[in-house]
XYZ file of C-alpha atoms in Angstrom:
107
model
C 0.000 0.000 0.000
C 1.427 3.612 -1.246
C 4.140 2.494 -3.145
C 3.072 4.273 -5.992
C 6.179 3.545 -8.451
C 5.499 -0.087 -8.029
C 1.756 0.474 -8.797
C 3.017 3.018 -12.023
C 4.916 -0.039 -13.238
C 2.132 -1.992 -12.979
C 0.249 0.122 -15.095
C 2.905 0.328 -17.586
C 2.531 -3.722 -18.084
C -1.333 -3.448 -18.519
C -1.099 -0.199 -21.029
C 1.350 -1.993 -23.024
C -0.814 -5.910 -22.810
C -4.082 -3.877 -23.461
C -2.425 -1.556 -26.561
C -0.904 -4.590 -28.405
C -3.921 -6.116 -28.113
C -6.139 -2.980 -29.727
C -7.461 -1.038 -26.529
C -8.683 1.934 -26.811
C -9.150 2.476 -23.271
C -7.675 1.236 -19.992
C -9.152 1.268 -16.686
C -7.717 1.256 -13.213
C -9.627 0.483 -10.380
C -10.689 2.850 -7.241
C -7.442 4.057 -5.236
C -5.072 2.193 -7.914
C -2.234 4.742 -7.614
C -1.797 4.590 -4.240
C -3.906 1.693 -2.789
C -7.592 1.062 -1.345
C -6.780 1.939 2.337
C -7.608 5.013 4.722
C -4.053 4.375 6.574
C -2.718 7.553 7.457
C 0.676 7.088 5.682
C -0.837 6.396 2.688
C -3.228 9.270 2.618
C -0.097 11.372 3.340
C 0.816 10.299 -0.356
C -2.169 12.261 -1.796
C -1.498 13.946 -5.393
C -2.736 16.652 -7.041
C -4.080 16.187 -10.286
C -0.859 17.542 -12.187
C 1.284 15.425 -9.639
C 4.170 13.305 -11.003
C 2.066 9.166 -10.823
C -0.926 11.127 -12.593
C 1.815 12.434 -14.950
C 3.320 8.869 -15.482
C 0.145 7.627 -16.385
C -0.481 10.569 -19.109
C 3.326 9.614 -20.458
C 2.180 6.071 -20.646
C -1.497 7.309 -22.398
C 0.442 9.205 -25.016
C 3.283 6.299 -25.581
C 0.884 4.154 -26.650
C -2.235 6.148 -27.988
C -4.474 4.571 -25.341
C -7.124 6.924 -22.659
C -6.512 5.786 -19.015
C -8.623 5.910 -16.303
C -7.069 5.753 -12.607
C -8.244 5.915 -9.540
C -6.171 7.986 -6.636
C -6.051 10.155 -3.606
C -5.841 13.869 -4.368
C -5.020 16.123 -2.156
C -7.368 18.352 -0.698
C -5.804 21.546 0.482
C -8.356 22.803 2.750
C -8.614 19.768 4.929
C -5.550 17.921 4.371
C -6.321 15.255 6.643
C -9.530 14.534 4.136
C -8.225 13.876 0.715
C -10.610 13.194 -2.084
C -11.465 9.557 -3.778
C -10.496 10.788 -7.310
C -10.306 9.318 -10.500
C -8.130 10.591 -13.247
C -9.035 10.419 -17.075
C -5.909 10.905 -19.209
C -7.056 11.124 -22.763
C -4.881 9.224 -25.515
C -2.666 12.119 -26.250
C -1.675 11.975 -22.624
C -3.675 15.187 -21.718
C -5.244 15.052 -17.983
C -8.940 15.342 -19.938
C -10.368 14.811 -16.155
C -10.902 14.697 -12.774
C -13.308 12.868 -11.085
C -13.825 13.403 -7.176
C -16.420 10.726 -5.690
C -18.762 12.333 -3.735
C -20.938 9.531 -1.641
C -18.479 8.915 0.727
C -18.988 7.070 4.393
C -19.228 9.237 7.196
């Protein structure tokens, strides 16, 4: 959990299987970049948007003409210790065409 280089690499095996194989599109599932968890270390690894895993997974979008979707924990600079349930649509030309915050959370 919140090793978000090892998850990034993961992604970059499943862009590259899904684009050989004629994707179009590639989905991640909820929390992907840095893990489904609420553990306070790994909320501490909240990204914005523009941050440098949502930019890895626009590199690997435009590398091999595929739109990703990915979930992640953005940062929420108001209440830091509340970051948003986000999901990140990079379109295939690697542009960040997205940002998704969930909004029926628990609590």
């Amino acid at each position: 959990m919140g090793d978000k280089a090892a998850n990034l690499r993961l992604a970059a095996r499943w862009v590259r299987f899904a684009a050989a194989r004629g994707a179009d599109l590639v989905g991640f599932p909820e929390c992907f970049v840095q893990g489904y968890t609420i553990r306070r270390e790994v909320l501490a690894t909240a990204e914005e948007p523009d941050g440098p895993t949502i930019r890895g997974l626009s590199a690997l979008a435009r590398s091999f003409t595929v739109a990703i979707v990915a979930g992640f924990i953005e940062q929420n600079q108001e209440h830091p210790a509340r970051p948003f349930n986000s999901a990140a649509h990079n379109d295939r030309g690697g542009r960040v065409a997205g940002v998704y915050r969930k909004t029926h959370l628990f609590r």
